[in-house]
CSV table of C-alpha atoms in Angstrom, one decimal:
chain,number,residue,atom,x,y,z
U,1102,MET,CA,-4.1,34.5,-10.8
U,1103,ASN,CA,-3.3,35.1,-7.1
U,1104,ILE,CA,-5.6,32.6,-5.4
U,1105,THR,CA,-6.1,34.9,-2.5
U,1106,LYS,CA,-7.8,37.2,-4.9
U,1107,VAL,CA,-10.2,34.7,-6.6
U,1108,PRO,CA,-13.6,36.4,-6.5
U,1109,ASP,CA,-16.5,34.9,-4.7
U,1110,PHE,CA,-19.5,33.8,-6.8
U,1111,ASP,CA,-21.4,37.1,-6.7
U,1112,ASP,CA,-18.2,39.1,-7.6
U,1113,LEU,CA,-17.1,37.0,-10.6
U,1114,PRO,CA,-16.7,39.1,-13.7
U,1115,GLU,CA,-19.6,39.1,-16.1
U,1116,VAL,CA,-19.5,36.6,-19.0
U,1117,LYS,CA,-21.5,37.7,-22.0
U,1118,ASP,CA,-24.8,35.7,-22.4
U,1119,MET,CA,-24.0,33.5,-19.4
U,1120,PRO,CA,-25.5,33.7,-15.9
U,1121,GLN,CA,-23.8,35.3,-13.0
U,1122,GLY,CA,-21.2,33.0,-11.5
U,1123,CYS,CA,-19.7,31.7,-14.7
U,1124,ALA,CA,-15.9,31.5,-14.2
U,1125,TRP,CA,-14.9,31.4,-17.9
U,1126,GLY,CA,-11.7,33.4,-18.6
U,1127,LEU,CA,-10.8,33.7,-14.9
U,1128,PHE,CA,-7.7,31.4,-15.2
U,1129,ASP,CA,-6.7,32.3,-18.8
U,1130,LYS,CA,-3.1,33.3,-19.1
U,1131,ASP,CA,-1.0,34.9,-21.9
U,1132,GLY,CA,-4.0,34.9,-24.2
U,1133,LYS,CA,-4.5,31.2,-24.0
U,1134,LYS,CA,-7.8,29.5,-22.9
U,1135,ASP,CA,-7.4,27.7,-19.6
U,1136,LEU,CA,-8.1,24.0,-19.6
U,1137,LEU,CA,-7.6,23.1,-16.0
U,1138,GLY,CA,-10.3,25.0,-14.1
U,1139,THR,CA,-10.1,25.0,-10.4
U,1140,LEU,CA,-7.0,22.8,-10.4
U,1141,ASN,CA,-5.2,26.2,-10.9
U,1142,LEU,CA,-5.9,26.7,-7.1
U,1143,LEU,CA,-3.2,24.0,-6.4
U,1144,THR,CA,-0.3,26.4,-6.2
U,1145,LYS,CA,3.1,25.4,-4.8
U,1146,ASP,CA,2.2,26.8,-1.4
U,1147,VAL,CA,-1.1,25.0,-1.3
U,1148,ILE,CA,0.6,21.7,-2.2
U,1149,LYS,CA,3.3,22.2,0.3
U,1150,GLY,CA,0.7,22.8,2.9
U,1151,ALA,CA,-1.0,19.6,2.0
U,1152,TYR,CA,2.2,17.7,2.5
U,1153,GLY,CA,1.9,18.4,6.2
U,1154,GLU,CA,-1.0,15.9,6.4
U,1155,ALA,CA,1.3,12.9,5.5
U,1156,ARG,CA,2.9,12.1,8.8
U,1157,ASP,CA,1.7,8.7,10.0
U,1158,GLY,CA,3.1,6.5,7.2
U,1159,VAL,CA,-0.4,5.2,6.3
U,1160,SER,CA,-2.0,5.2,2.8
U,1161,VAL,CA,-5.5,4.2,1.8
U,1162,SER,CA,-6.7,3.4,-1.7
U,1163,LEU,CA,-9.9,5.1,-2.8
U,1164,ASN,CA,-10.4,3.1,-5.9
U,1165,TRP,CA,-13.3,0.7,-6.4
U,1166,PRO,CA,-12.4,-2.3,-8.5
U,1167,LEU,CA,-13.2,-1.7,-12.2
U,1168,ASN,CA,-15.5,-4.7,-12.1
U,1169,ALA,CA,-17.2,-3.9,-8.8
U,1170,MET,CA,-20.6,-2.8,-10.1
U,1171,GLY,CA,-22.8,-5.7,-9.2
U,1172,PHE,CA,-25.2,-5.5,-12.2
U,1173,PRO,CA,-25.2,-4.2,-15.8
U,1174,MET,CA,-25.7,-0.5,-16.5
U,1175,PRO,CA,-27.5,0.5,-19.8
U,1176,GLY,CA,-25.1,2.3,-22.2
U,1177,ARG,CA,-22.0,1.4,-20.2
U,1178,ILE,CA,-20.2,-1.9,-20.9
U,1179,GLN,CA,-19.0,-4.3,-18.3
U,1180,PRO,CA,-15.2,-4.5,-18.2
U,1181,THR,CA,-13.5,-7.3,-19.9
U,1182,HIS,CA,-10.0,-8.5,-18.9
U,1183,LYS,CA,-8.1,-10.8,-21.2
U,1184,GLN,CA,-4.9,-12.4,-20.1
U,1185,MET,CA,-2.6,-14.1,-22.6
U,1186,THR,CA,0.8,-15.7,-22.6
U,1187,LEU,CA,3.6,-14.0,-24.4
U,1188,ARG,CA,3.5,-16.9,-26.9
U,1189,GLU,CA,-0.2,-16.5,-27.5
U,1190,ALA,CA,0.3,-12.8,-28.1
U,1191,GLY,CA,3.0,-13.5,-30.6
U,1192,LEU,CA,5.5,-11.5,-28.7
U,1193,SER,CA,8.1,-14.0,-27.5
U,1194,GLU,CA,8.8,-17.7,-26.9
U,1195,SER,CA,9.8,-16.8,-23.4
U,1196,THR,CA,7.5,-17.6,-20.4
U,1197,GLY,CA,5.5,-14.7,-19.3
U,1198,TRP,CA,2.1,-12.9,-19.5
U,1199,ASP,CA,0.4,-9.8,-21.0
U,1200,ASP,CA,-3.2,-8.6,-20.5
U,1201,GLU,CA,-5.7,-6.3,-22.1
U,1202,ILE,CA,-8.6,-4.4,-20.5
U,1203,HIS,CA,-11.7,-2.9,-22.2
U,1204,PHE,CA,-13.9,-0.8,-19.9
U,1205,ASN,CA,-16.1,2.2,-19.7
U,1206,THR,CA,-14.6,5.0,-17.6
U,1207,GLN,CA,-17.9,5.9,-15.9
U,1208,LEU,CA,-18.8,2.4,-14.5
U,1209,SER,CA,-16.5,2.5,-11.4
U,1210,SER,CA,-14.5,5.1,-9.5
U,1211,GLN,CA,-13.9,8.0,-11.8
U,1212,TRP,CA,-13.2,11.6,-12.5
U,1213,ASP,CA,-15.5,13.5,-14.7
U,1214,SER,CA,-13.5,15.8,-17.0
U,1215,LEU,CA,-14.7,19.3,-17.8
U,1216,VAL,CA,-16.3,18.1,-21.1
U,1217,HIS,CA,-18.4,15.3,-19.5
U,1218,TRP,CA,-21.4,17.5,-19.0
U,1219,GLN,CA,-21.9,20.8,-20.8
U,1220,HIS,CA,-23.8,24.0,-20.1
U,1221,GLN,CA,-27.0,22.7,-21.7
U,1222,PRO,CA,-28.5,25.9,-23.1
U,1223,SER,CA,-25.4,26.8,-25.0
U,1224,GLY,CA,-24.0,23.3,-25.5
U,1225,LEU,CA,-20.5,24.6,-24.4
U,1226,ALA,CA,-18.1,23.1,-22.0
U,1227,TYR,CA,-15.8,24.9,-19.5
U,1228,ASN,CA,-14.4,28.2,-20.7
U,1229,GLY,CA,-16.9,28.4,-23.6
U,1230,ILE,CA,-15.2,25.6,-25.5
U,1231,GLU,CA,-17.2,23.7,-28.1
U,1232,VAL,CA,-16.5,20.0,-27.9
U,1233,THR,CA,-16.4,17.8,-31.0
U,1234,LYS,CA,-15.4,14.2,-31.7
U,1235,GLU,CA,-12.7,15.6,-34.0
U,1236,GLY,CA,-11.3,17.8,-31.2
U,1237,LEU,CA,-11.3,14.9,-28.8
U,1238,ALA,CA,-9.5,12.7,-31.3
U,1239,ALA,CA,-6.3,14.8,-31.2
U,1240,ALA,CA,-3.3,12.5,-31.5
U,1241,LYS,CA,-1.4,14.4,-28.8
U,1242,THR,CA,-2.4,16.3,-25.7
U,1243,GLU,CA,-0.5,19.3,-27.0
U,1244,ALA,CA,-2.9,19.4,-29.9
U,1245,ASN,CA,-6.0,18.9,-27.7
U,1246,ALA,CA,-7.7,22.2,-27.1
U,1247,THR,CA,-10.5,20.7,-25.0
U,1248,PRO,CA,-10.5,20.6,-21.2
U,1249,THR,CA,-10.0,16.8,-20.7
U,1250,LEU,CA,-8.2,14.9,-18.0
U,1251,ASP,CA,-5.0,14.3,-20.0
U,1252,HIS,CA,-4.0,17.9,-19.4
U,1253,TRP,CA,-3.6,17.1,-15.7
U,1254,HIS,CA,-0.3,15.4,-16.4
U,1255,ALA,CA,1.5,18.6,-17.6
U,1256,ALA,CA,0.4,20.1,-14.2
U,1257,GLY,CA,1.8,17.1,-12.3
U,1258,GLY,CA,-1.5,15.4,-11.6
U,1259,LEU,CA,-3.6,16.2,-8.6
U,1260,VAL,CA,-1.8,16.7,-5.2
U,1261,ALA,CA,-3.9,18.4,-2.6
U,1262,ARG,CA,-5.4,18.3,0.8
U,1263,GLY,CA,-8.4,16.0,0.9
U,1264,VAL,CA,-11.2,16.4,3.5
U,1265,LEU,CA,-13.7,13.6,4.1
U,1266,ILE,CA,-17.2,14.6,5.1
U,1267,ASP,CA,-18.5,11.2,6.4
U,1268,PHE,CA,-22.2,11.9,6.1
U,1269,LYS,CA,-23.2,8.2,6.6
U,1270,GLU,CA,-21.2,7.8,9.9
U,1271,TRP,CA,-22.5,11.2,11.2
U,1272,ALA,CA,-26.1,10.5,10.3
U,1273,GLU,CA,-26.1,7.1,11.9
U,1274,LYS,CA,-24.4,8.4,15.1
U,1275,LYS,CA,-27.0,11.2,15.2
U,1276,ALA,CA,-29.9,8.6,14.8
U,1277,ARG,CA,-28.6,6.4,17.6
U,1278,ALA,CA,-28.3,9.5,19.9
U,1279,GLU,CA,-32.0,10.2,19.1
U,1280,GLY,CA,-32.8,6.7,20.3
U,1281,LYS,CA,-33.4,5.1,16.9
U,1282,THR,CA,-32.6,1.5,16.3
U,1283,GLY,CA,-32.6,-1.1,13.5
U,1284,ASP,CA,-33.3,0.2,10.0
U,1285,GLU,CA,-34.3,3.6,11.4
U,1286,ALA,CA,-30.7,4.1,12.6
U,1287,ILE,CA,-29.3,3.3,9.2
U,1288,SER,CA,-28.5,6.0,6.7
U,1289,HIS,CA,-29.2,4.2,3.4
U,1290,PRO,CA,-27.7,5.8,0.3
U,1291,LEU,CA,-30.8,4.9,-1.7
U,1292,ASP,CA,-33.2,6.9,0.5
U,1293,GLY,CA,-32.4,9.9,-1.5
U,1294,HIS,CA,-31.2,12.2,1.3
U,1295,ARG,CA,-30.2,15.7,0.0
U,1296,ILE,CA,-27.1,16.7,1.9
U,1297,THR,CA,-27.3,20.4,2.6
U,1298,VAL,CA,-24.6,23.0,3.1
U,1299,GLU,CA,-25.6,23.3,6.7
U,1300,GLU,CA,-25.1,19.6,7.3
U,1301,ILE,CA,-21.7,19.6,5.6
U,1302,GLU,CA,-20.6,22.4,7.8
U,1303,THR,CA,-22.0,20.8,10.9
U,1304,ILE,CA,-20.2,17.5,10.1
U,1305,ALA,CA,-16.9,19.4,9.4
U,1306,ARG,CA,-17.2,21.0,12.9
U,1307,ASP,CA,-18.0,17.7,14.6
U,1308,GLN,CA,-15.0,16.1,12.8
U,1309,GLY,CA,-12.7,19.0,13.8
U,1310,VAL,CA,-11.7,20.1,10.3
U,1311,GLU,CA,-11.7,23.5,8.7
U,1312,PHE,CA,-11.7,23.9,4.9
U,1313,ARG,CA,-8.8,25.6,3.1
U,1314,VAL,CA,-8.4,27.0,-0.4
U,1315,GLY,CA,-7.5,24.2,-2.8
U,1316,ASP,CA,-9.0,21.4,-0.7
U,1317,VAL,CA,-10.7,18.5,-2.4
U,1318,LEU,CA,-14.1,17.9,-0.7
U,1319,ILE,CA,-15.0,14.2,-0.5
U,1320,VAL,CA,-18.5,13.2,0.7
U,1321,ARG,CA,-19.4,9.6,1.9
U,1322,THR,CA,-22.9,8.3,1.6
U,1323,GLY,CA,-22.0,4.5,1.6
U,1324,LEU,CA,-23.4,3.8,-1.9
U,1325,THR,CA,-20.5,1.8,-3.4
U,1326,GLU,CA,-20.6,-0.5,-0.3
U,1327,TYR,CA,-24.2,-1.5,-1.3
U,1328,LEU,CA,-23.8,-1.6,-5.0
U,1329,GLN,CA,-20.9,-4.1,-4.9
U,1330,ALA,CA,-23.1,-6.9,-3.4
U,1331,PRO,CA,-26.7,-6.1,-4.5
U,1332,THR,CA,-29.6,-7.9,-2.8
U,1333,PRO,CA,-33.2,-8.2,-3.8
U,1334,GLU,CA,-33.9,-5.4,-1.2
U,1335,LEU,CA,-31.3,-3.2,-2.9
U,1336,PHE,CA,-32.9,-3.8,-6.4
U,1337,ALA,CA,-36.3,-2.9,-4.9
U,1338,LYS,CA,-34.8,0.4,-3.6
U,1339,LEU,CA,-33.2,1.1,-6.9
U,1340,GLN,CA,-36.6,1.2,-8.5
U,1341,GLY,CA,-37.3,4.3,-6.5
U,1342,ARG,CA,-34.5,6.1,-8.4
U,1343,LYS,CA,-33.6,8.1,-5.3
U,1344,ILE,CA,-29.9,8.4,-4.5
U,1345,SER,CA,-28.4,10.4,-1.7
U,1346,GLY,CA,-25.9,13.1,-2.5
U,1347,VAL,CA,-25.2,16.8,-2.1
U,1348,HIS,CA,-28.3,18.9,-2.6
U,1349,GLY,CA,-28.4,20.5,-6.0
U,1350,THR,CA,-29.4,24.1,-5.2
U,1351,MET,CA,-28.0,27.6,-5.8
U,1352,GLU,CA,-27.0,27.7,-2.1
U,1353,SER,CA,-24.8,24.6,-2.7
U,1354,ILE,CA,-23.4,26.0,-6.0
U,1355,LYS,CA,-22.4,29.3,-4.4
U,1356,TRP,CA,-20.9,27.6,-1.3
U,1357,LEU,CA,-18.8,25.2,-3.4
U,1358,TRP,CA,-17.4,28.0,-5.4
U,1359,ASN,CA,-16.9,30.3,-2.4
U,1360,LYS,CA,-14.9,27.6,-0.6
U,1361,HIS,CA,-12.6,27.5,-3.6
U,1362,PHE,CA,-12.2,23.8,-3.7
U,1363,ALA,CA,-9.9,22.4,-6.3
U,1364,ALA,CA,-12.3,19.5,-7.0
U,1365,VAL,CA,-15.1,17.5,-5.3
U,1366,ALA,CA,-15.7,13.8,-5.1
U,1367,GLY,CA,-17.7,11.1,-3.3
U,1368,ASP,CA,-19.0,7.6,-3.4
U,1369,ALA,CA,-22.4,8.6,-4.8
U,1370,TRP,CA,-23.5,8.0,-8.4
U,1371,ALA,CA,-23.4,11.7,-9.4
U,1372,PHE,CA,-22.0,13.5,-6.3
U,1373,GLU,CA,-25.3,15.4,-6.3
U,1374,ALA,CA,-28.5,13.9,-5.1
U,1375,LEU,CA,-30.8,12.2,-7.6
U,1376,PRO,CA,-33.2,13.0,-9.0
U,1377,PRO,CA,-32.4,16.7,-9.2
U,1378,VAL,CA,-35.0,19.2,-8.2
U,1379,LYS,CA,-36.1,22.5,-9.7
U,1380,GLU,CA,-35.8,25.8,-7.9
U,1381,ASP,CA,-39.4,25.5,-6.8
U,1382,GLY,CA,-38.6,22.1,-5.2
U,1383,SER,CA,-40.4,20.0,-7.7
U,1384,GLU,CA,-38.7,16.9,-9.1
U,1385,ALA,CA,-36.7,17.3,-12.3
U,1386,SER,CA,-35.5,14.8,-14.9
U,1387,VAL,CA,-31.9,13.5,-14.9
U,1388,THR,CA,-31.3,15.7,-17.9
U,1389,GLU,CA,-31.7,18.7,-15.6
U,1390,LEU,CA,-28.8,18.0,-13.3
U,1391,VAL,CA,-27.9,21.0,-11.2
U,1392,LEU,CA,-24.4,20.7,-9.9
U,1393,HIS,CA,-22.9,19.0,-13.0
U,1394,PRO,CA,-23.4,22.0,-15.4
U,1395,TRP,CA,-22.3,24.5,-12.7
U,1396,LEU,CA,-19.3,22.6,-11.4
U,1397,LEU,CA,-18.0,21.1,-14.6
U,1398,ALA,CA,-19.0,23.6,-17.3
U,1399,MET,CA,-19.3,26.9,-15.5
U,1400,PHE,CA,-16.6,26.6,-12.8
U,1401,GLY,CA,-14.2,24.1,-14.3
U,1402,MET,CA,-14.4,22.0,-11.1
U,1403,SER,CA,-13.9,18.2,-11.7
U,1404,ILE,CA,-16.3,15.8,-10.0
U,1405,GLY,CA,-15.3,12.4,-8.7
U,1406,GLU,CA,-17.9,9.7,-8.4
U,1407,LEU,CA,-18.3,6.1,-7.1
U,1408,TRP,CA,-15.1,6.3,-5.0
U,1409,ASP,CA,-14.5,3.5,-2.5
U,1410,LEU,CA,-14.6,5.3,0.8
U,1411,ARG,CA,-15.2,2.5,3.3
U,1412,ALA,CA,-11.6,2.0,4.4
U,1413,LEU,CA,-11.0,5.7,4.4
U,1414,SER,CA,-14.0,6.2,6.7
U,1415,ALA,CA,-12.7,3.5,9.1
U,1416,HIS,CA,-9.3,5.0,9.3
U,1417,CYS,CA,-10.5,8.5,9.8
U,1418,LYS,CA,-12.8,7.3,12.6
U,1419,ALA,CA,-10.1,5.3,14.3
U,1420,SER,CA,-7.4,8.1,14.0
U,1421,GLY,CA,-9.7,11.0,14.6
U,1422,ARG,CA,-8.2,12.7,11.4
U,1423,TYR,CA,-10.5,13.6,8.5
U,1424,SER,CA,-7.9,15.5,6.4
U,1425,PHE,CA,-5.1,13.9,4.5
U,1426,LEU,CA,-2.8,14.3,1.6
U,1427,LEU,CA,-4.7,13.3,-1.6
U,1428,THR,CA,-2.9,12.2,-4.8
U,1429,SER,CA,-4.6,11.3,-8.1
U,1430,ALA,CA,-3.2,10.6,-11.5
U,1431,PRO,CA,-5.8,9.8,-14.2
U,1432,LEU,CA,-5.0,7.8,-17.3
U,1433,ASN,CA,-2.7,9.6,-19.8
U,1434,ILE,CA,-4.3,9.5,-23.3
U,1435,PRO,CA,-5.4,12.5,-25.4
U,1436,GLY,CA,-9.0,13.5,-25.2
U,1437,LEU,CA,-9.8,11.7,-22.0
U,1438,VAL,CA,-13.4,12.4,-20.9
U,1439,GLY,CA,-13.4,10.2,-17.8
U,1440,SER,CA,-10.8,8.1,-15.9
U,1441,PRO,CA,-10.2,6.0,-12.9
U,1442,PRO,CA,-8.8,8.4,-10.3
U,1443,ASN,CA,-5.9,6.2,-9.1
U,1444,ALA,CA,-6.4,8.1,-5.9
U,1445,LEU,CA,-4.6,7.6,-2.6
U,1446,ALA,CA,-5.3,9.2,0.8
U,1447,ILE,CA,-2.0,9.5,2.7
U,1448,PHE,CA,-1.8,10.1,6.5
């Protein structure tokens, strides 16, 4: 599809039994179901345009350590890293080392694939695909008909223009300008602020960036900076179960599609604010996430979470540049539901 002709949300073709705005079938080609979603927006011209951001010879890693989470998470194992000599492994009598890592792909910096969270009423993933353990267990990616991250490799990984929306820096600067001091001047990611479209657009203007088709939107709240070294005060705040992120509303959903981002990411737990809220503004359960089903299942737009954005924020602030070349290559194994992003911001 010509990316200049991608329909806006209200103009997307109707998909039977699905709400308006469902993008299933939009990127299908030659009778084959698409498995990449909005990564299709990364055309050669879009990628060549992103290369123009890499001109200063500076690169910044956006990857939180695999073992950075400062406390256990129910249902997600802590990583184990085992080192052994070549002799211990029974490989060689030579002097040298091997190692093994066992970890959950959702405990640190990650990409959510398009099967991580389904459209709940139908139980279907992106493009109307039913996900099963048997399907995910395909021995080769070529035999994997589910929209998982291993398919990124045939497309060359993710190479795009990234844009940082530094909400934490902007909110704290705004608070200081209003005369606030101390804790009142701190934007704490566990205060549960719901970042609106209006705020994102205001921050973009203040930072001097304009969005382009195929950008990857990256939003900083500061969460990973707190989680890495938890304090009693942090644990007390966690009990409130309020986590800052992008506001999960239809306004946000339509805006994210209409900007035609290739993907979105951030340092928050779910990219979207938690807990979610219903359309009437009342609090919803975590099972009623708003952005996850729309972005992952309906749009085919991958979500990055728990990225390490502190160094990126510092460099953007010092250089005055909030756009950059972004590269990401997830792990390469069939049926990959989540993965460390292995992401770099290149200036």
